[in-house]
Amino acid sequence: LPNRHYLDILDQYDPKGEGEVYIYSESNSFESFDEFEERGYHLVLDGLLEDAWAGIMSSDVVITSRSSFSLIPAILSKGKVIYTPFWHRPLAHWDIVDDAISEKSDQATVEVLPDQCPPWHHAMDWESLPTNV
């Protein structure tokens, strides 16, 4: 999901920017983390899984991505969870990201896909495939 997805959610839930925000991610990203740094958010990049999950589980508020990486610690979290819809269902007491934010994020994702995820048939080395299968 694009950074704007999380920034829009943070703007909705913390409009005055008073919360202490931690971003758990990998440094290899199709977007820079500059906007998060400019807001004074803490970046935790390329850390250990157990450290990230411990941080997420102990947070007062968790914003999930569309991944099991954030879903698992969110399930175990005692804090408020803001769930971004994907194929795993949310728990009944979780907040769901507004449709407008999700739709905006979906559109932004579709726009960057051609540059970030080349079609598999272009990336595949067809000549190395076995011919007797």
GROMACS .gro file of C-alpha atoms in nm:
model
  133
    1LEU     CA    1   0.000   0.000   0.000
    2PRO     CA    2   0.122   0.351  -0.069
    3ASN     CA    3   0.247   0.568   0.216
    4ARG     CA    4  -0.048   0.801   0.158
    5HIS     CA    5  -0.279   0.522   0.282
    6TYR     CA    6  -0.122   0.530   0.627
    7LEU     CA    7  -0.084   0.907   0.633
    8ASP     CA    8  -0.457   0.949   0.554
    9ILE     CA    9  -0.549   0.710   0.837
   10LEU     CA   10  -0.314   0.887   1.078
   11ASP     CA   11  -0.466   1.222   0.978
   12GLN     CA   12  -0.812   1.083   1.050
   13TYR     CA   13  -0.733   0.925   1.387
   14ASP     CA   14  -0.470   1.173   1.510
   15PRO     CA   15  -0.552   1.502   1.334
   16LYS     CA   16  -0.333   1.710   1.568
   17GLY     CA   17  -0.035   1.478   1.522
   18GLU     CA   18   0.006   1.424   1.895
   19GLY     CA   19   0.059   1.048   1.889
   20GLU     CA   20   0.393   0.873   1.904
   21VAL     CA   21   0.402   0.674   1.579
   22TYR     CA   22   0.625   0.379   1.494
   23ILE     CA   23   0.650   0.252   1.136
   24TYR     CA   24   0.767  -0.109   1.098
   25SER     CA   25   0.884  -0.189   0.747
   26GLU     CA   26   1.172  -0.289   0.526
   27SER     CA   27   1.413  -0.034   0.384
   28ASN     CA   28   1.361  -0.177   0.034
   29SER     CA   29   1.045   0.010  -0.063
   30PHE     CA   30   0.906   0.164  -0.379
   31GLU     CA   31   0.851   0.488  -0.186
   32SER     CA   32   1.079   0.684   0.042
   33PHE     CA   33   0.997   0.725   0.409
   34ASP     CA   34   1.059   1.100   0.398
   35GLU     CA   35   0.698   1.198   0.473
   36PHE     CA   36   0.701   0.986   0.788
   37GLU     CA   37   1.034   1.130   0.899
   38GLU     CA   38   0.913   1.486   0.835
   39ARG     CA   39   0.626   1.422   1.075
   40GLY     CA   40   0.867   1.296   1.342
   41TYR     CA   41   0.754   0.934   1.323
   42HIS     CA   42   0.990   0.660   1.435
   43LEU     CA   43   1.109   0.431   1.155
   44VAL     CA   44   1.197   0.076   1.249
   45LEU     CA   45   1.338  -0.074   0.931
   46ASP     CA   46   1.479  -0.421   0.865
   47GLY     CA   47   1.437  -0.522   1.229
   48LEU     CA   48   1.378  -0.865   1.373
   49LEU     CA   49   1.029  -1.009   1.330
   50GLU     CA   50   0.985  -1.072   1.702
   51ASP     CA   51   1.081  -0.711   1.783
   52ALA     CA   52   0.835  -0.572   1.528
   53TRP     CA   53   0.555  -0.797   1.651
   54ALA     CA   54   0.628  -0.710   2.016
   55GLY     CA   55   0.613  -0.340   1.927
   56ILE     CA   56   0.289  -0.382   1.734
   57MET     CA   57   0.124  -0.592   2.005
   58SER     CA   58   0.209  -0.338   2.275
   59SER     CA   59   0.086  -0.036   2.077
   60ASP     CA   60  -0.219   0.162   2.184
   61VAL     CA   61  -0.329   0.177   1.820
   62VAL     CA   62  -0.237  -0.058   1.536
   63ILE     CA   63  -0.293   0.020   1.169
   64THR     CA   64  -0.278  -0.299   0.967
   65SER     CA   65  -0.157  -0.344   0.615
   66ARG     CA   66  -0.291  -0.601   0.373
   67SER     CA   67  -0.061  -0.868   0.507
   68SER     CA   68  -0.038  -1.141   0.766
   69PHE     CA   69   0.273  -0.963   0.896
   70SER     CA   70   0.058  -0.699   1.064
   71LEU     CA   71  -0.254  -0.913   1.107
   72ILE     CA   72  -0.101  -1.167   1.346
   73PRO     CA   73   0.022  -0.916   1.607
   74ALA     CA   74  -0.298  -0.712   1.561
   75ILE     CA   75  -0.501  -1.018   1.664
   76LEU     CA   76  -0.293  -1.040   1.982
   77SER     CA   77  -0.298  -0.665   2.050
   78LYS     CA   78  -0.494  -0.522   2.341
   79GLY     CA   79  -0.507  -0.179   2.172
   80LYS     CA   80  -0.737  -0.031   1.911
   81VAL     CA   81  -0.691  -0.192   1.570
   82ILE     CA   82  -0.760  -0.010   1.244
   83TYR     CA   83  -0.800  -0.284   0.986
   84THR     CA   84  -0.724  -0.241   0.616
   85PRO     CA   85  -0.950  -0.492   0.434
   86PHE     CA   86  -0.799  -0.785   0.247
   87TRP     CA   87  -0.872  -1.160   0.227
   88HIS     CA   88  -0.841  -1.224   0.602
   89ARG     CA   89  -1.145  -1.107   0.796
   90PRO     CA   90  -1.119  -0.855   1.082
   91LEU     CA   91  -1.216  -0.923   1.440
   92ALA     CA   92  -1.560  -0.789   1.530
   93HIS     CA   93  -1.434  -0.506   1.754
   94TRP     CA   94  -1.183  -0.362   1.504
   95ASP     CA   95  -1.232  -0.035   1.319
   96ILE     CA   96  -1.236  -0.071   0.940
   97VAL     CA   97  -1.051   0.177   0.718
   98ASP     CA   98  -1.293   0.412   0.543
   99ASP     CA   99  -1.394   0.306   0.193
  100ALA     CA  100  -1.274   0.639   0.052
  101ILE     CA  101  -0.922   0.582   0.188
  102SER     CA  102  -0.918   0.221   0.063
  103GLU     CA  103  -1.039   0.320  -0.284
  104LYS     CA  104  -0.781   0.599  -0.308
  105SER     CA  105  -0.507   0.353  -0.203
  106ASP     CA  106  -0.627   0.091  -0.451
  107GLN     CA  107  -0.611   0.343  -0.735
  108ALA     CA  108  -0.263   0.460  -0.634
  109THR     CA  109  -0.147   0.098  -0.616
  110VAL     CA  110  -0.280   0.021  -0.964
  111GLU     CA  111  -0.096   0.324  -1.099
  112VAL     CA  112   0.246   0.210  -0.969
  113LEU     CA  113   0.210  -0.162  -1.045
  114PRO     CA  114   0.343  -0.147  -1.401
  115ASP     CA  115   0.666   0.013  -1.279
  116GLN     CA  116   0.705  -0.192  -0.961
  117CYS     CA  117   0.583  -0.537  -1.070
  118PRO     CA  118   0.669  -0.620  -1.429
  119PRO     CA  119   0.445  -0.882  -1.585
  120TRP     CA  120   0.569  -1.231  -1.497
  121HIS     CA  121   0.597  -1.336  -1.860
  122HIS     CA  122   0.848  -1.057  -1.927
  123ALA     CA  123   1.059  -1.138  -1.623
  124MET     CA  124   1.066  -1.515  -1.674
  125ASP     CA  125   1.364  -1.680  -1.839
  126TRP     CA  126   1.169  -1.891  -2.088
  127GLU     CA  127   1.475  -2.058  -2.233
  128SER     CA  128   1.574  -2.216  -1.902
  129LEU     CA  129   1.242  -2.400  -1.864
  130PRO     CA  130   1.253  -2.778  -1.915
  131THR     CA  131   1.089  -2.884  -2.239
  132ASN     CA  132   0.996  -3.239  -2.135
  133VAL     CA  133   0.750  -3.149  -1.858
   0.00000   0.00000   0.00000
